[in-house]
Amino acid sequence: MRINAFEAAAKYVYPSLRRRLVEILYKKGLTQVQVAELLHITQSAVSRYLKMDRGALVEVEKFRDIEEKLEALANEIIKKKPDEYYIHSELVKIALKMLGKGYVCSFHSKVDPEVDPAMCNICLDIFG
């Protein structure tokens, strides 16, 4: 295994979750500047997420339960305008849920051909 689960989560899953959160907020009618302010990131980062230049490798939207959590987080962000630490914490929790449900296994094996999803139960054991 060249890329462990934490590296895969940090490098691919977390950015994909953030990208999807940006998309959800943007589709609610917010401008790129408003999304950037709410998420405590730059407008340039928002633009890159929307253009799929960043965080595009994991199709988060295909996991209905994760999509629901991101939708709820987006609504909470709009209403409460939490700080960046809260948002980060919630995104990490969602990333860990994805790991625990085995949603990242097939993707992990694509970015690291040495990983055999049939043999590796690390995330399921730790986070499941």
PDB file of C-alpha atoms in Angstrom:
ATOM      1  CA  MET A   1       0.000   0.000   0.000  1.00  0.00           C
ATOM      2  CA  ARG A   2       1.586   3.217  -1.169  1.00  0.00           C
ATOM      3  CA  ILE A   3      -1.235   5.538  -0.164  1.00  0.00           C
ATOM      4  CA  ASN A   4      -2.879   4.815   3.184  1.00  0.00           C
ATOM      5  CA  ALA A   5      -6.514   5.540   3.947  1.00  0.00           C
ATOM      6  CA  PHE A   6      -5.770   8.805   5.753  1.00  0.00           C
ATOM      7  CA  GLU A   7      -3.739  10.077   2.821  1.00  0.00           C
ATOM      8  CA  ALA A   8      -6.513   9.132   0.401  1.00  0.00           C
ATOM      9  CA  ALA A   9      -9.070  10.863   2.624  1.00  0.00           C
ATOM     10  CA  ALA A  10      -6.990  14.031   2.985  1.00  0.00           C
ATOM     11  CA  LYS A  11      -5.898  14.227  -0.629  1.00  0.00           C
ATOM     12  CA  TYR A  12      -9.075  13.148  -2.421  1.00  0.00           C
ATOM     13  CA  VAL A  13     -12.130  12.662  -0.190  1.00  0.00           C
ATOM     14  CA  TYR A  14     -12.021  15.885   1.869  1.00  0.00           C
ATOM     15  CA  PRO A  15     -11.538  18.124  -1.204  1.00  0.00           C
ATOM     16  CA  SER A  16     -14.377  16.309  -2.953  1.00  0.00           C
ATOM     17  CA  LEU A  17     -16.660  16.873   0.038  1.00  0.00           C
ATOM     18  CA  ARG A  18     -15.739  20.536   0.076  1.00  0.00           C
ATOM     19  CA  ARG A  19     -16.349  20.781  -3.679  1.00  0.00           C
ATOM     20  CA  ARG A  20     -19.788  19.262  -3.273  1.00  0.00           C
ATOM     21  CA  LEU A  21     -20.582  21.632  -0.388  1.00  0.00           C
ATOM     22  CA  VAL A  22     -19.584  24.566  -2.602  1.00  0.00           C
ATOM     23  CA  GLU A  23     -21.856  23.267  -5.364  1.00  0.00           C
ATOM     24  CA  ILE A  24     -24.799  22.869  -2.992  1.00  0.00           C
ATOM     25  CA  LEU A  25     -24.406  26.399  -1.621  1.00  0.00           C
ATOM     26  CA  TYR A  26     -23.988  27.842  -5.103  1.00  0.00           C
ATOM     27  CA  LYS A  27     -27.115  26.045  -6.367  1.00  0.00           C
ATOM     28  CA  LYS A  28     -29.055  27.650  -3.524  1.00  0.00           C
ATOM     29  CA  GLY A  29     -28.558  30.974  -5.323  1.00  0.00           C
ATOM     30  CA  LEU A  30     -25.521  32.296  -3.490  1.00  0.00           C
ATOM     31  CA  THR A  31     -22.765  34.060  -5.402  1.00  0.00           C
ATOM     32  CA  GLN A  32     -19.215  32.757  -5.472  1.00  0.00           C
ATOM     33  CA  VAL A  33     -18.199  35.580  -3.133  1.00  0.00           C
ATOM     34  CA  GLN A  34     -20.967  34.697  -0.658  1.00  0.00           C
ATOM     35  CA  VAL A  35     -20.015  31.003  -0.735  1.00  0.00           C
ATOM     36  CA  ALA A  36     -16.374  31.925  -0.169  1.00  0.00           C
ATOM     37  CA  GLU A  37     -17.256  34.115   2.810  1.00  0.00           C
ATOM     38  CA  LEU A  38     -19.468  31.452   4.386  1.00  0.00           C
ATOM     39  CA  LEU A  39     -16.823  28.737   3.982  1.00  0.00           C
ATOM     40  CA  HIS A  40     -13.886  30.983   4.911  1.00  0.00           C
ATOM     41  CA  ILE A  41     -12.096  30.271   1.638  1.00  0.00           C
ATOM     42  CA  THR A  42     -11.167  32.456  -1.331  1.00  0.00           C
ATOM     43  CA  GLN A  43     -13.483  33.221  -4.226  1.00  0.00           C
ATOM     44  CA  SER A  44     -10.779  31.749  -6.452  1.00  0.00           C
ATOM     45  CA  ALA A  45     -11.040  28.425  -4.589  1.00  0.00           C
ATOM     46  CA  VAL A  46     -14.825  28.474  -5.038  1.00  0.00           C
ATOM     47  CA  SER A  47     -14.349  29.047  -8.752  1.00  0.00           C
ATOM     48  CA  ARG A  48     -11.908  26.120  -9.008  1.00  0.00           C
ATOM     49  CA  TYR A  49     -14.330  23.823  -7.168  1.00  0.00           C
ATOM     50  CA  LEU A  50     -17.186  24.834  -9.479  1.00  0.00           C
ATOM     51  CA  LYS A  51     -15.045  24.288 -12.574  1.00  0.00           C
ATOM     52  CA  MET A  52     -14.125  20.828 -11.231  1.00  0.00           C
ATOM     53  CA  ASP A  53     -10.453  21.868 -11.149  1.00  0.00           C
ATOM     54  CA  ARG A  54     -10.321  20.850  -7.502  1.00  0.00           C
ATOM     55  CA  GLY A  55     -11.976  18.021  -5.582  1.00  0.00           C
ATOM     56  CA  ALA A  56     -13.412  16.331  -8.650  1.00  0.00           C
ATOM     57  CA  LEU A  57     -12.055  12.798  -8.258  1.00  0.00           C
ATOM     58  CA  VAL A  58     -14.619  11.359  -5.825  1.00  0.00           C
ATOM     59  CA  GLU A  59     -18.272  11.500  -6.897  1.00  0.00           C
ATOM     60  CA  VAL A  60     -19.693  12.331  -3.496  1.00  0.00           C
ATOM     61  CA  GLU A  61     -23.183  12.950  -4.866  1.00  0.00           C
ATOM     62  CA  LYS A  62     -23.710   9.260  -5.620  1.00  0.00           C
ATOM     63  CA  PHE A  63     -23.847   8.466  -1.884  1.00  0.00           C
ATOM     64  CA  ARG A  64     -27.341   9.560  -0.832  1.00  0.00           C
ATOM     65  CA  ASP A  65     -26.655   9.581   2.930  1.00  0.00           C
ATOM     66  CA  ILE A  66     -23.530  11.700   2.459  1.00  0.00           C
ATOM     67  CA  GLU A  67     -25.401  14.034   0.137  1.00  0.00           C
ATOM     68  CA  GLU A  68     -28.073  14.489   2.837  1.00  0.00           C
ATOM     69  CA  LYS A  69     -25.419  15.327   5.440  1.00  0.00           C
ATOM     70  CA  LEU A  70     -23.842  17.898   3.121  1.00  0.00           C
ATOM     71  CA  GLU A  71     -27.250  19.387   2.360  1.00  0.00           C
ATOM     72  CA  ALA A  72     -27.958  19.708   6.100  1.00  0.00           C
ATOM     73  CA  LEU A  73     -24.524  21.248   6.673  1.00  0.00           C
ATOM     74  CA  ALA A  74     -25.116  23.752   3.856  1.00  0.00           C
ATOM     75  CA  ASN A  75     -28.420  24.809   5.422  1.00  0.00           C
ATOM     76  CA  GLU A  76     -26.754  25.142   8.820  1.00  0.00           C
ATOM     77  CA  ILE A  77     -23.945  27.239   7.330  1.00  0.00           C
ATOM     78  CA  ILE A  78     -26.440  29.588   5.709  1.00  0.00           C
ATOM     79  CA  LYS A  79     -28.459  29.989   8.915  1.00  0.00           C
ATOM     80  CA  LYS A  80     -25.734  30.083  11.577  1.00  0.00           C
ATOM     81  CA  LYS A  81     -22.631  31.210   9.672  1.00  0.00           C
ATOM     82  CA  PRO A  82     -20.292  29.041  11.782  1.00  0.00           C
ATOM     83  CA  ASP A  83     -16.540  29.540  11.960  1.00  0.00           C
ATOM     84  CA  GLU A  84     -14.080  27.641   9.784  1.00  0.00           C
ATOM     85  CA  TYR A  85     -13.204  25.215  12.598  1.00  0.00           C
ATOM     86  CA  TYR A  86     -16.781  24.022  12.911  1.00  0.00           C
ATOM     87  CA  ILE A  87     -17.108  23.552   9.148  1.00  0.00           C
ATOM     88  CA  HIS A  88     -13.806  21.658   9.027  1.00  0.00           C
ATOM     89  CA  SER A  89     -14.896  19.457  11.923  1.00  0.00           C
ATOM     90  CA  GLU A  90     -18.171  18.576  10.212  1.00  0.00           C
ATOM     91  CA  LEU A  91     -16.452  17.795   6.904  1.00  0.00           C
ATOM     92  CA  VAL A  92     -13.954  15.522   8.698  1.00  0.00           C
ATOM     93  CA  LYS A  93     -16.841  13.694  10.394  1.00  0.00           C
ATOM     94  CA  ILE A  94     -18.500  13.165   7.024  1.00  0.00           C
ATOM     95  CA  ALA A  95     -15.197  11.958   5.522  1.00  0.00           C
ATOM     96  CA  LEU A  96     -14.787   9.450   8.362  1.00  0.00           C
ATOM     97  CA  LYS A  97     -18.349   8.226   7.787  1.00  0.00           C
ATOM     98  CA  MET A  98     -17.485   7.647   4.125  1.00  0.00           C
ATOM     99  CA  LEU A  99     -14.420   5.648   5.160  1.00  0.00           C
ATOM    100  CA  GLY A 100     -16.398   3.627   7.696  1.00  0.00           C
ATOM    101  CA  LYS A 101     -19.055   2.682   5.166  1.00  0.00           C
ATOM    102  CA  GLY A 102     -16.484   1.507   2.641  1.00  0.00           C
ATOM    103  CA  TYR A 103     -17.402   4.197   0.111  1.00  0.00           C
ATOM    104  CA  VAL A 104     -13.760   5.042  -0.520  1.00  0.00           C
ATOM    105  CA  CYS A 105     -12.426   1.484  -1.031  1.00  0.00           C
ATOM    106  CA  SER A 106     -12.870   1.217  -4.799  1.00  0.00           C
ATOM    107  CA  PHE A 107     -11.533   4.736  -5.304  1.00  0.00           C
ATOM    108  CA  HIS A 108      -8.557   3.981  -3.037  1.00  0.00           C
ATOM    109  CA  SER A 109      -7.701   0.955  -5.165  1.00  0.00           C
ATOM    110  CA  LYS A 110      -7.764   3.132  -8.299  1.00  0.00           C
ATOM    111  CA  VAL A 111      -5.259   5.662  -6.936  1.00  0.00           C
ATOM    112  CA  ASP A 112      -3.144   2.880  -5.400  1.00  0.00           C
ATOM    113  CA  PRO A 113      -3.238  -0.351  -7.422  1.00  0.00           C
ATOM    114  CA  GLU A 114      -1.507  -2.171  -4.558  1.00  0.00           C
ATOM    115  CA  VAL A 115      -4.686  -1.892  -2.473  1.00  0.00           C
ATOM    116  CA  ASP A 116      -6.989  -4.897  -2.705  1.00  0.00           C
ATOM    117  CA  PRO A 117     -10.443  -3.881  -1.420  1.00  0.00           C
ATOM    118  CA  ALA A 118     -11.313  -7.543  -0.861  1.00  0.00           C
ATOM    119  CA  MET A 119      -8.378  -7.907   1.532  1.00  0.00           C
ATOM    120  CA  CYS A 120      -8.322  -4.501   3.178  1.00  0.00           C
ATOM    121  CA  ASN A 121     -10.876  -3.895   5.917  1.00  0.00           C
ATOM    122  CA  ILE A 122      -8.925  -1.224   7.765  1.00  0.00           C
ATOM    123  CA  CYS A 123     -11.466   1.599   7.409  1.00  0.00           C
ATOM    124  CA  LEU A 124     -14.435  -0.675   8.021  1.00  0.00           C
ATOM    125  CA  ASP A 125     -12.818  -2.029  11.179  1.00  0.00           C
ATOM    126  CA  ILE A 126     -11.751   1.347  12.542  1.00  0.00           C
ATOM    127  CA  PHE A 127     -14.584   3.645  11.451  1.00  0.00           C
ATOM    128  CA  GLY A 128     -17.430   1.267  10.628  1.00  0.00           C
TER     129      GLY A 128
END
